[in-house]
Structures are given as structure tokens and as C-alpha cells.
Short mmCIF file of C-alpha atoms in Angstrom, two decimals:
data_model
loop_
_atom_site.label_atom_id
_atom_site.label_comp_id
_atom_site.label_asym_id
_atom_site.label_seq_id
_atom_site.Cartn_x
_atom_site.Cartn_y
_atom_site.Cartn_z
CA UNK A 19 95.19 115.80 74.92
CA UNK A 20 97.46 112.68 74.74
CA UNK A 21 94.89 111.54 71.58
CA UNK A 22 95.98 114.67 69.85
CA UNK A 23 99.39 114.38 70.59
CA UNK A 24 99.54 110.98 69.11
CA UNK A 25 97.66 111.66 66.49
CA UNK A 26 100.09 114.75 65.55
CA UNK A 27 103.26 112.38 65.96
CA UNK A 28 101.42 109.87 63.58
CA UNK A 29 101.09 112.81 60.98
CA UNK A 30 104.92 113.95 61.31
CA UNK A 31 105.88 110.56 61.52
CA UNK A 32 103.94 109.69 57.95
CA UNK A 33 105.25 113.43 56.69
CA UNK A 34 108.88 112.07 57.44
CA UNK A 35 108.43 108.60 55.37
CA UNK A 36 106.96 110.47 52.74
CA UNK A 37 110.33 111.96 52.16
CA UNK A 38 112.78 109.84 52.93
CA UNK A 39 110.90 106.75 51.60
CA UNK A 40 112.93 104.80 49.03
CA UNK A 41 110.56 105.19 46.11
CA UNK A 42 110.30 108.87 46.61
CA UNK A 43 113.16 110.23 46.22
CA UNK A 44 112.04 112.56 43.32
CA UNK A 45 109.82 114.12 45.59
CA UNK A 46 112.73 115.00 47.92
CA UNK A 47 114.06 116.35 45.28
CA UNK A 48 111.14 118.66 44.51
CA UNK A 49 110.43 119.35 47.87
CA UNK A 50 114.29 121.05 48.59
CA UNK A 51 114.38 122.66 44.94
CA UNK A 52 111.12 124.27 46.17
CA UNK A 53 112.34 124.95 50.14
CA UNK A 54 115.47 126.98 48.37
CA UNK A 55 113.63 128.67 45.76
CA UNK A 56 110.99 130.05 48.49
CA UNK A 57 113.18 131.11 50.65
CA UNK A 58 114.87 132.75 47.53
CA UNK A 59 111.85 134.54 46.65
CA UNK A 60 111.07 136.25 50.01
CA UNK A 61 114.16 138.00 49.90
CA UNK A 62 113.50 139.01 45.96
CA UNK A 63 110.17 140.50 47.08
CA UNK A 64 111.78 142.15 49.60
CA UNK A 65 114.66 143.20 47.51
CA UNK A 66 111.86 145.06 45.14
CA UNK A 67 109.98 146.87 47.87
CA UNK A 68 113.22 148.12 48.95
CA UNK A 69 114.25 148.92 45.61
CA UNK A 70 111.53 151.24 45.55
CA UNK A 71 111.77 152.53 49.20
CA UNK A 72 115.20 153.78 47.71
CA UNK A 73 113.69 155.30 44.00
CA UNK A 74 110.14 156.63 45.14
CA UNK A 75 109.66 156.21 49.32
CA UNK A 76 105.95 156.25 50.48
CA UNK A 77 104.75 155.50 46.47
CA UNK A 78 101.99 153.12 46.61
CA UNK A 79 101.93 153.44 42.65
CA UNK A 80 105.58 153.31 42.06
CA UNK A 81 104.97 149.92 44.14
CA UNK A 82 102.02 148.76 42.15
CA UNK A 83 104.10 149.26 38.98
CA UNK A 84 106.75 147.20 39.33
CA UNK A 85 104.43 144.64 40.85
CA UNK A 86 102.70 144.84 37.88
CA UNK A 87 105.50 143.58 35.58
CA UNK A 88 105.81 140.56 37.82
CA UNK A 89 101.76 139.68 37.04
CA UNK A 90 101.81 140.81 33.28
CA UNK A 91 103.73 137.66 31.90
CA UNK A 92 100.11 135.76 33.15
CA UNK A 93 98.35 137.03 30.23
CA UNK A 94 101.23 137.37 27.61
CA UNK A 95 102.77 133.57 28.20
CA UNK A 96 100.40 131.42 30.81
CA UNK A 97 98.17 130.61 27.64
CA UNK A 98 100.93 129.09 25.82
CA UNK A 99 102.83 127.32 29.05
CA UNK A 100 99.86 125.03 30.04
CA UNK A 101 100.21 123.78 26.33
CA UNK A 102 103.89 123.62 26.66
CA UNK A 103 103.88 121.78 30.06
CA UNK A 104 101.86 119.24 28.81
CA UNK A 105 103.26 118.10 26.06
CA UNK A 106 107.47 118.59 27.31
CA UNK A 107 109.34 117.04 29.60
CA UNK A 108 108.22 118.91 33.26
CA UNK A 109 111.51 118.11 34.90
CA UNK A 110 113.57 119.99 32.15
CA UNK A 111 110.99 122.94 31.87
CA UNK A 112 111.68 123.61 35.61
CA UNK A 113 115.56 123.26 35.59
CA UNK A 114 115.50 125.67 32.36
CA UNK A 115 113.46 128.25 34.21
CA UNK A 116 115.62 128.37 37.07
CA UNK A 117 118.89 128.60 35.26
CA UNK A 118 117.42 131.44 33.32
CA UNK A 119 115.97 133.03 36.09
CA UNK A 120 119.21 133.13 38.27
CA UNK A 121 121.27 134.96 35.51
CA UNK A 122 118.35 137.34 34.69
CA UNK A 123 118.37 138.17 38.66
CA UNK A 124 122.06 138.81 38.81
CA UNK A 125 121.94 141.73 35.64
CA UNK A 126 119.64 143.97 38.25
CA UNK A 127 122.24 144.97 41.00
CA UNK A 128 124.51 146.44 37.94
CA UNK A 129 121.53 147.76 36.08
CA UNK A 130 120.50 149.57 39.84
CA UNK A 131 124.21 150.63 40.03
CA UNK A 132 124.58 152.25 36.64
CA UNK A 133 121.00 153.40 35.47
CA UNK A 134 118.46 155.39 37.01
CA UNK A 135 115.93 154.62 35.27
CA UNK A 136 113.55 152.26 35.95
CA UNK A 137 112.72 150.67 32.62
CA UNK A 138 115.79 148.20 32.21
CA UNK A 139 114.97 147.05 35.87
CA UNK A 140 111.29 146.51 34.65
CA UNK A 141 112.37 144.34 31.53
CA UNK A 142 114.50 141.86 33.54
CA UNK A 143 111.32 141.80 35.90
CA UNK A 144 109.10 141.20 33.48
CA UNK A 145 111.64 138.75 31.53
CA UNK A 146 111.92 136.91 34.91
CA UNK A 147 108.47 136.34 35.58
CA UNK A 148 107.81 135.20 32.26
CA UNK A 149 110.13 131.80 33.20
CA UNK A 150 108.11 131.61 36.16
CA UNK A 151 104.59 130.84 34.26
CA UNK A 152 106.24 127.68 32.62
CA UNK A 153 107.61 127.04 35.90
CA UNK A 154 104.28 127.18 38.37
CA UNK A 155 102.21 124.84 36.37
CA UNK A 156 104.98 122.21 35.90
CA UNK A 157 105.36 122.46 39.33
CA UNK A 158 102.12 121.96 40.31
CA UNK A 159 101.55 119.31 37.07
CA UNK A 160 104.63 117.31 38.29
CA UNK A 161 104.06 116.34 41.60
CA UNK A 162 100.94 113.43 41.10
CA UNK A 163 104.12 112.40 38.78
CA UNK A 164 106.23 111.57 41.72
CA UNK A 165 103.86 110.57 44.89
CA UNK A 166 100.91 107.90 44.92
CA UNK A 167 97.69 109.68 44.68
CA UNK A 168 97.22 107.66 48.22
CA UNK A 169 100.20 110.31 49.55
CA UNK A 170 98.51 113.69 47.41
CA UNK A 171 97.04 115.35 50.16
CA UNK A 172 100.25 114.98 52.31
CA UNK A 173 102.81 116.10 49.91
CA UNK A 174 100.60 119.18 48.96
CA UNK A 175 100.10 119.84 52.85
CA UNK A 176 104.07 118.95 53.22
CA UNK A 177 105.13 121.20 50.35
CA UNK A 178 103.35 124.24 51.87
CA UNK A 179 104.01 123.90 55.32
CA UNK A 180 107.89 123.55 54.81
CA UNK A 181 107.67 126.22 51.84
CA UNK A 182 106.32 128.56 54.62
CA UNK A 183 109.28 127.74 57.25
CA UNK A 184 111.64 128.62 54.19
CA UNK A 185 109.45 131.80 53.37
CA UNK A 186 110.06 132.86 56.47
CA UNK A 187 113.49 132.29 57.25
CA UNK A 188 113.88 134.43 53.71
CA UNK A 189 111.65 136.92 54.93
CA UNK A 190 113.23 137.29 58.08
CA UNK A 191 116.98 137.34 56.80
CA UNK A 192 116.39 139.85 53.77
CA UNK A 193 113.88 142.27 55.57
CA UNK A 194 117.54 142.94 57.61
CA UNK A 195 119.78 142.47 55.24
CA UNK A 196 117.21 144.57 52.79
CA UNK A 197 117.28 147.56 55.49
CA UNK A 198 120.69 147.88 56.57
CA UNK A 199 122.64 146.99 52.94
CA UNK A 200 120.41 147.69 50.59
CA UNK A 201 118.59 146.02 47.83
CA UNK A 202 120.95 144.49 45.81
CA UNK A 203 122.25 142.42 47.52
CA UNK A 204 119.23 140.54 47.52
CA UNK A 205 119.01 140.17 44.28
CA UNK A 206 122.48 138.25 44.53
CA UNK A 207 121.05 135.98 47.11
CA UNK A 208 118.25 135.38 45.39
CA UNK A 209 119.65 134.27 41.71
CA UNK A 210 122.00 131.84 44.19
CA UNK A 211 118.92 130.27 45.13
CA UNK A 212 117.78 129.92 42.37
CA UNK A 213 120.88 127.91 41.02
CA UNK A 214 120.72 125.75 44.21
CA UNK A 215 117.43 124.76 43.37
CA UNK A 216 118.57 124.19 39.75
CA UNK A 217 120.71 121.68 41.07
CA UNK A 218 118.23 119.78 42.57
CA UNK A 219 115.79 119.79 40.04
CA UNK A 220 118.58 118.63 37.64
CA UNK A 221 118.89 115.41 39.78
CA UNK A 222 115.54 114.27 39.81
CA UNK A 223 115.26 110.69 37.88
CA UNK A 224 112.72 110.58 35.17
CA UNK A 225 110.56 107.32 34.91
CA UNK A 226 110.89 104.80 32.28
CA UNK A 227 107.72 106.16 30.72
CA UNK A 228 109.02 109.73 30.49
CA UNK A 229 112.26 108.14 28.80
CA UNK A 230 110.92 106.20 25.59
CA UNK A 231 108.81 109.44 25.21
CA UNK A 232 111.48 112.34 25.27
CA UNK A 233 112.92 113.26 21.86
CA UNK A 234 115.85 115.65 21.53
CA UNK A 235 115.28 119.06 22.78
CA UNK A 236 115.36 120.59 19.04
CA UNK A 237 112.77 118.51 17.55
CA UNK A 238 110.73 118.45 20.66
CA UNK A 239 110.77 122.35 20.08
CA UNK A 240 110.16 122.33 16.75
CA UNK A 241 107.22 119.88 17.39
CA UNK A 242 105.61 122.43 20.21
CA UNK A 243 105.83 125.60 18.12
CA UNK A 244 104.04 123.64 15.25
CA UNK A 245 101.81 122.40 18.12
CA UNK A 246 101.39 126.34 19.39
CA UNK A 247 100.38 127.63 15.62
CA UNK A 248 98.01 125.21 14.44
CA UNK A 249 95.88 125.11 18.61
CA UNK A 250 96.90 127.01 21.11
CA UNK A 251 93.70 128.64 21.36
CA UNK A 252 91.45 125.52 20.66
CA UNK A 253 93.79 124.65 23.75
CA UNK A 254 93.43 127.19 25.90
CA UNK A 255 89.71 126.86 25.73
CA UNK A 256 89.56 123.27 26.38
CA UNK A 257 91.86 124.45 29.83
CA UNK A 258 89.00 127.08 30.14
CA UNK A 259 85.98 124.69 29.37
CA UNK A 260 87.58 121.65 31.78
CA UNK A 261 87.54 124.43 34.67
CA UNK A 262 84.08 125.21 33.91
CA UNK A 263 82.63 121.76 33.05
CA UNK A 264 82.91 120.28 37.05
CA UNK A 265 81.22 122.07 39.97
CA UNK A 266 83.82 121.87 41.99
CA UNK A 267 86.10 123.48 39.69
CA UNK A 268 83.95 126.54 39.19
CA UNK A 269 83.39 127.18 43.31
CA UNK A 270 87.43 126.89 42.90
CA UNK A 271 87.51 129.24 40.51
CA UNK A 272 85.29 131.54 41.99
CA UNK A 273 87.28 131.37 45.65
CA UNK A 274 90.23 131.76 43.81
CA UNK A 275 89.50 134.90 42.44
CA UNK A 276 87.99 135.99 45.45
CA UNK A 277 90.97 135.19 47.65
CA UNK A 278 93.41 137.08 45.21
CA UNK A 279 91.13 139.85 44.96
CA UNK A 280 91.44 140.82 48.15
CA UNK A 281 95.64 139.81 48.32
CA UNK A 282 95.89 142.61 45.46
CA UNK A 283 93.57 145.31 46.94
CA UNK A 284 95.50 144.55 50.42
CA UNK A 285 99.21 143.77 48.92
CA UNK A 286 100.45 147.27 48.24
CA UNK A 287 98.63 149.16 50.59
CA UNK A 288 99.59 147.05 53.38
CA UNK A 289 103.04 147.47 52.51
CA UNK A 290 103.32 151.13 52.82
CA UNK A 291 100.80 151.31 55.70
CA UNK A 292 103.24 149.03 57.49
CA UNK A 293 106.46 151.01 56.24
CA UNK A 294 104.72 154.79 57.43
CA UNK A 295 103.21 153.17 60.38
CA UNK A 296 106.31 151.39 61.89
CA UNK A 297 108.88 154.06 59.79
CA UNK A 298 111.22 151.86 58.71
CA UNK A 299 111.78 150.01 55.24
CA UNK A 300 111.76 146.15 55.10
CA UNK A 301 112.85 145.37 58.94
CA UNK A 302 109.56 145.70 60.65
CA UNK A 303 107.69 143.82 57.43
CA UNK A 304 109.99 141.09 57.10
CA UNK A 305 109.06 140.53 61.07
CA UNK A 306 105.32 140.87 59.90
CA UNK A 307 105.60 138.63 57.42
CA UNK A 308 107.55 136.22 59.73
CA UNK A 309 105.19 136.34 61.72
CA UNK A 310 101.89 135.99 59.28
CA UNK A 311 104.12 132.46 57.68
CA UNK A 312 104.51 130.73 61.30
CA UNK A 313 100.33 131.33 61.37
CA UNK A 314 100.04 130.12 57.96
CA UNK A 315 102.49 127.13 58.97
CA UNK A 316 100.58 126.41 61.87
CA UNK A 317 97.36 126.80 59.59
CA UNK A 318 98.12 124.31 57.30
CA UNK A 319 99.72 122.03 59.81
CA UNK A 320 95.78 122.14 62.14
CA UNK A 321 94.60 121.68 58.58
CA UNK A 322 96.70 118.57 57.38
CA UNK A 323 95.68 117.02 61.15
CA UNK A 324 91.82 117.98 61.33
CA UNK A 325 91.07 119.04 57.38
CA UNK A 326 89.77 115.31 56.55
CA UNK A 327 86.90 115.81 59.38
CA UNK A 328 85.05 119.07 57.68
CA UNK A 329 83.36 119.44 53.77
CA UNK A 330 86.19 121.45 51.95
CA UNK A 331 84.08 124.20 51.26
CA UNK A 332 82.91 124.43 54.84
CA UNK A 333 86.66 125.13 55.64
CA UNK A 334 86.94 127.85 52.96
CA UNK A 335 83.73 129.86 54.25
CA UNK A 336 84.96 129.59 57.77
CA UNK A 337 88.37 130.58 56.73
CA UNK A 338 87.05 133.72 55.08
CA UNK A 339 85.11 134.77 57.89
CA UNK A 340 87.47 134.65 60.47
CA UNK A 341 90.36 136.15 57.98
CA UNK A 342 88.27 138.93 57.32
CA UNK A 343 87.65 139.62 60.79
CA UNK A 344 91.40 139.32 61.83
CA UNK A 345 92.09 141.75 59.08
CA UNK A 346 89.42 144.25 60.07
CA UNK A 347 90.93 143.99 63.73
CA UNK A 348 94.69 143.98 62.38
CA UNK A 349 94.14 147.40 60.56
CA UNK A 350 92.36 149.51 63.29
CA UNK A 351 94.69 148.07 66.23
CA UNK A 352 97.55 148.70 64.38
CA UNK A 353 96.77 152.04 63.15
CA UNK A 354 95.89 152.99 66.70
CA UNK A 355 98.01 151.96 68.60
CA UNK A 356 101.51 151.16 66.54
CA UNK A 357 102.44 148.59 68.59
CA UNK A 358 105.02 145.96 66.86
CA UNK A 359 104.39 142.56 69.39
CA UNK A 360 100.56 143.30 68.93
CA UNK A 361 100.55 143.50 65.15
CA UNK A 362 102.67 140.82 64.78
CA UNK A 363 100.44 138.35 67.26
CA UNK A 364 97.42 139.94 65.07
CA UNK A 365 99.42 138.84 62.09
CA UNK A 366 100.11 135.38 63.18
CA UNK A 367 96.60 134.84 64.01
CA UNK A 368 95.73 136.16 60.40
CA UNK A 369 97.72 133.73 58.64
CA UNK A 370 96.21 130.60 61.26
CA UNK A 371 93.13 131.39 59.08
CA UNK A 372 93.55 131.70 55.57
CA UNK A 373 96.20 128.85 55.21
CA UNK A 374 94.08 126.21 54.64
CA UNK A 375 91.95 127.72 51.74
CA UNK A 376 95.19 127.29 49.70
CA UNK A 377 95.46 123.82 50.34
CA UNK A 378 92.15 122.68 50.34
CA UNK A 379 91.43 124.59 46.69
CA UNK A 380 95.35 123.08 45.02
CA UNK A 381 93.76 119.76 46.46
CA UNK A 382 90.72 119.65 44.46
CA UNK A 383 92.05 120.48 41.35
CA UNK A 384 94.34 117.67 41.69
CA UNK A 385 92.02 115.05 42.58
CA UNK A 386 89.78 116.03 40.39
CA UNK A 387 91.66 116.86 37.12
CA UNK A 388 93.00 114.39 34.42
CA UNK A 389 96.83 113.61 33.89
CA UNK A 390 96.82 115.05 30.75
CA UNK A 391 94.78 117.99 31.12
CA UNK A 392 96.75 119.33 34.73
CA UNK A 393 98.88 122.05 32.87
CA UNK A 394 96.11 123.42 30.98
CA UNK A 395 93.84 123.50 34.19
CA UNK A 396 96.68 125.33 36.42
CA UNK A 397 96.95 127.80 33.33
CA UNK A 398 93.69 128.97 33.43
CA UNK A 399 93.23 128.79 36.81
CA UNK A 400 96.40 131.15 37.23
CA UNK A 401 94.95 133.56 34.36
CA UNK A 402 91.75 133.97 36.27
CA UNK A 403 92.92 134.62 39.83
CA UNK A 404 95.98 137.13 38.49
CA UNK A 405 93.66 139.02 36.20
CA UNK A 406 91.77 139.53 39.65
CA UNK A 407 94.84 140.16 41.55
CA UNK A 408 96.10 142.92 39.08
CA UNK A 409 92.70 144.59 39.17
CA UNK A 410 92.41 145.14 42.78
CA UNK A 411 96.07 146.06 43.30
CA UNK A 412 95.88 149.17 40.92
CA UNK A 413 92.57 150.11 42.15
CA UNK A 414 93.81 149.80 45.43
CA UNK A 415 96.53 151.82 45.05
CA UNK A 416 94.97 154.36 43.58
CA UNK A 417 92.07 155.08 46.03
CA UNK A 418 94.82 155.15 48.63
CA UNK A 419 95.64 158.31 47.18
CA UNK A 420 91.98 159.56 48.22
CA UNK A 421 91.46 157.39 50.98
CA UNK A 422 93.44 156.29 54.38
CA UNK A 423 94.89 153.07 53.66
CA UNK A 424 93.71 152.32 57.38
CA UNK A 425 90.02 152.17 55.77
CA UNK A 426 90.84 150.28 52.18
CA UNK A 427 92.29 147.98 54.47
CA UNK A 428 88.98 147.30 57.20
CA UNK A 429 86.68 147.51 54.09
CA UNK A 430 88.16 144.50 52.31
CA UNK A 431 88.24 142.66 55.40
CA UNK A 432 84.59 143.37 56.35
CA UNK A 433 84.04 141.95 52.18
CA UNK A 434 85.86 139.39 53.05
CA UNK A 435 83.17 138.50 56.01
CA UNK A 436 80.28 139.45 53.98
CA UNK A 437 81.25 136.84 50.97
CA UNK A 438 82.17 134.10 53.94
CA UNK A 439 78.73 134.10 55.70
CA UNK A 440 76.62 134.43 52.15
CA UNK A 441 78.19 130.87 50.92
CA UNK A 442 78.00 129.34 53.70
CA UNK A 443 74.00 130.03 54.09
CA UNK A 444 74.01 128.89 50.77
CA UNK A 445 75.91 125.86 51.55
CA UNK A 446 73.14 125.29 54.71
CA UNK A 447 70.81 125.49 52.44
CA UNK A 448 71.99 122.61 50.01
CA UNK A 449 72.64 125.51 47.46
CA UNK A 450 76.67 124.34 47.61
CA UNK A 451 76.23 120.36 48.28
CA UNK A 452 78.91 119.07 45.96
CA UNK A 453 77.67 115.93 46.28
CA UNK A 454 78.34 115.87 50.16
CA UNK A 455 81.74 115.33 49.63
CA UNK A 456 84.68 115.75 52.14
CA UNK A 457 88.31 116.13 50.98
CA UNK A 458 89.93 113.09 50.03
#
């Protein structure tokens, strides 16, 4: 016990000089843009579902369609923003989106006071989310930018664990403020954040490198939308072809998909089956998904301390498994007996063991992929697991319809258990060796 313990104040102790460390103070800057725009974003989600508790109560489709407007911008702009990401400066792409985003955010409480109808509310969704696929894979293309690839793992296992601890402080505060004021004030709070994180991002130093390569922002845009017309596509399939080219990168791929697969068949109809089950609108989900982010902080943290021990892809079967099974367990408990200290221990333990798939998967791809081809790789890899994730959600919401949500629920976590226990056979079997590797 006292080896653990030391061990664990060696690993906060390294987390802490990771920040604070002289030479990284970029990545401190990164790491509390992203801390305020997470928390920012619970409350948004929360903000929508309770947007819609107000318009359509119970509608698992009126859900799924204003979900969908926040997925669609993955197939109209992610093919362009890998291109875009790597070839312009990351820092500015990210302070741009927020800016954009914040005043975008701010329209919807006086489009909810003045319209009824939906569509206006769905364009500045859709507008938003648009920002937000230049934004992910500069995010994610940015950070081997600012930390030694010694420090990778640890700032991609520090960035998610605090992220959660922000997701659910913001989950927490607007599943109340949600239910008892309404929905539009989250919105408000939510384009603050963004602005705050603006801020941040803004004072983030650019290397000496980056500087002798930047060119004015009008001929750097002319250069890109030159850039876009003459091979965007030749582009996008090089992104596509890179994925595809390394084993590792297609097992990625395919847990990936899998993974956000079942988020989208489980997303909607777990929202509403906690809403009619507990009868209330955002307060007993935003305790929920408290309580699922402290198991996927705790996750990730086991996972940062033990990960290095276990073959990656060991981790992800194992992870599936048990998810699934927590899942299966979570639905039928809860459904019986409606119990909120139950379902919220069930949905602590839930998030305990899918956090580290996350982790290990962003991991890989970093390690693995080249400087220059990181925004292309993200792009793809975000077209691939959305697609999936938009697929399953519609579907999902639409047998719910036909079937008890109780039993979508217990069937994609008994899938989830099936697909868990066939790869990792395989991977007894030699089938999945990777060359024996272990996360680095």
C-alpha cells in the first residue's frame, strides 16, 4: 500500500512540473483554455437537452435532431480543416474558433426568446459546430508542439483527467441552473467560456520556427484556398491512406468506431430514459453525469499510474468488457428499481471503465503519426467515428419508438461484451500482436 501511495505522489508530483515547468508554459496555457472551454460545454449540452425538454418533452427524435446539426459539420468541413490545420498557424485557428463560437452562442437565448421555430436555433448550431472541426484537430495537432514527446503520455493523461473535473463541475452547475432557470441562460455561460478560453489561447507564445513561417493572415488565406482547389481531395485521401497504411492505426480506427457506435445508439436514449425514469429535466442527469466524469477521472488517473504495465489493446478489450457489463447492469437496476444513489454508484463505476480506451487510442495516434501529417490523421479519424456516431443515434432513436429504451440500452451493452471477448481471443491467439508492443 505505501508502494502505491508513493508511486501515485510521484505521478502528481511529475503532473504538477509538467505544468508549471518553465519551458512549458504554452501548455499551461492550453491546458486552462481547454479546463474553461469543457466546463463551458457541459453546460451547452445541457442547455440543448433542456432546450428541447421545453419545445418537445419526452422526444427522443426532436433530441436526435438537434444533435444531429452538432455532428453534420464532420462531413461538410472536417475534410477541408485537417488541410487547413496543417498548413496555418494552430494557435490562431483555435483563438478564431473560440471568438466566433462565443458570439454565435450568445444570438440563441434571443433567437429562443423571439422565434418558435426551431430552424434559426439549428443554423447557429450547426454554424457553431462547424468552428469546432478546425478547432478539435488543432487541438489535438498542437500539443506534441508544446511538450517533449518524453512528457506525451502525461499531458494527454493530464489534459483528460482535469478536462473531466471541469466537465463535471459544468455538468453539475448547469444541470441546476438548466432545471430551475431555464436554458438560456446557459447558453450565456457558455459563450463566456468560451471568451475566457479565447484569452488564454491568445497568450500562448509561438516558437521561433512558427514565426519566420507565418505570413499575414490575407495571403496565408489566399494561399490555403488555392491550396483547397487544386488538392483537397488528393489530401484527404493521403489522411485516409496514412490511417490505413499502419496496423495500429486501423485497430484504432476500428475501436473508434466501435466505441462511438455504441455512445450514439446509447446518447439519446439514455437521456430520456434518465429524464422519464427520474421525472425531472437536467437535475438528476447533470448528477449522472457528475457522477459517470469522477469514474472516468478516476479511470484515467488508475490508467496514467498502471497503463504502462499492460499491451494497449489488452486495456481496450478489457475496458469493453467490463463497460458493457456495467451498462447491461446500469439499465435493468435502474429501470427497476429508480433509485438515484444506486444509479449514480452504477454510473461512476461505468465511467472507471471506459476512460482509458480514450487515452490509450489519442496516444497511439500521436506516437505513431508524423508532424506534418497529425491534422489530416485527426480529420479522418473524426470523419470515421462521427459517421458511426450519427448512424447509431438516429437508429437508436427511432427503434425507441418500437422498443423500451430499457432493452436498446442492455442490448448495446451485451454488444459491447460480445466485441470485447472476440478481440481479445484474437489477441491470445497472436491474431492482434502489434508487434508485442506496450504503450510508450
Amino acid at each position: 500500500a505505501m508502494s502505491h501511495e508513493v508511486r501515485g505522489t510521484r505521478h502528481l508530483k511529475y503532473m504538477i512540473r509538467l505544468l508549471f515547468h518553465k519551458d512549458n508554459r504554452n501548455f499551461l496555457r492550453l491546458w486552462l483554455a481547454q479546463l474553461v472551454s469543457q466546463f463551458g460545454d457541459r453546460i451547452h449540452q445541457l442547455a440543448l437537452v433542456g432546450l428541447i425538454a421545453e419545445r418537445s418533452p419526452g422526444s427522443t427524435f426532436g433530441l436526435a435532431k438537434i444533435m444531429a446539426f452538432t455532428i453534420l459539420p464532420v462531413f461538410v468541413i472536417q475534410p477541408f480543416a485537417g488541410v487547413f490545420v496543417d498548413r496555418f498557424d494552430r494557435r490562431t485557428t483555435l483563438f478564431i474558433c473560440d471568438i466566433v463560437r462565443g458570439v454565435l452562442i450568445l444570438a440563441i437565448p434571443y433567437i429562443f426568446l423571439h422565434y418558435h421555430s426551431m430552424v434559426p436555433i439549428y443554423i447557429i448550431v450547426f454554424l457553431v459546430f462547424c468552428f469546432s472541426r478546425f478547432h478539435v484537430p488543432a487541438k489535438l495537432s498542437i500539443l506534441p508542439d508544446l511538450v517533449d514527446e518524453d512528457s506525451l503520455y502525461k499531458a494527454n493523461s493530464l489534459i483528460t483527467t482535469t478536462g473531466m473535473i471541469a466537465a463535471a463541475l459544468g455538468a453539475m452547475i448547469g444541470a441546476f441552473l438548466i432545471e430551475y432557470y431555464g436554458a438560456r441562460n446557459g447558453f450565456i455561460i457558455d459563450a463566456i467560456t468560451f471568451f475566457i478560453s479565447a484569452l488564454f489561447l491568445f497568450n500562448i507564445t509561438q516558437p521561433w520556427r512558427w514565426r519566420i513561417q507565418k505570413k499575414t493572415i490575407v495571403d496565408e488565406g489566399k494561399k490555403i484556398l488555392e491550396d483547397i482547389k487544386k488538392s483537397v481531395w488528393q489530401e484527404m485521401k493521403e489522411g485516409f491512406d496514412y490511417l490505413l497504411k499502419h496496423k495500429e492505426f486501423r485497430f484504432v480506427v476500428n475501436v473508434m468506431y466501435t466505441v462511438l457506435t455504441v455512445a450514439g445508439a446509447i446518447y439519446i436514449v439514455m437521456i430520456v430514459f434518465i429524464q422519464e425514469t427520474f421525472n425531472s429535466v437536467t437535475k438528476d442527469l447533470g448528477v449522472l453525469a457528475l457522477s459517470l466524469v469522477i469514474g472516468l477521472f478516476c479511470g484515467v488517473i488508475a490508467y496514467g499510474h498502471w497503463g504502462k504495465k499492460f499491451k494497449w489493446y489488452n486495456t481496450i478489450f478489457l475496458c469493453l468488457i467490463c463497460g458493457g457489463l456495467v451498462l447491461v447492469l446500469f439499465s435493468q437496476l435502474v429501470y427497476r428499481y429508480p433509485i438515484l444513489p444506486m444509479a449514480c454508484g452504477l454510473a461512476m463505476l461505468w465511467g472507471v471503465t471506459i476512460g482509458p480506451i480514450f487515452i490509450a487510442s489519442n496516444t497511439v495516434v500521436h506516437i505513431i503519426s508524423d508532424e506534418n501529417m497529425r491534422g489530416k490523421v485527426f480529420s479522418a479519424l473524426e470523419i470515421v467515428i462521427n459517421l458511426a456516431f450519427l448512424i447509431a443515434m438516429f437508429i437508436s432513436s427511432w427503434l425507441s419508438e418500437i422498443v423500451g429504451m430499457v432493452w436498446i440500452l442492455t442490448s448495446v451493452g451485451g454488444l459491447c461484451v460480445f466485441l470485447g471477448l472476440f478481440w481479445l481471443m484474437q489477441s491470445q491467439r497472436g491474431i492482434l500482436a502489434f508487434d508485442g508492443k506496450k504503450m510508450a
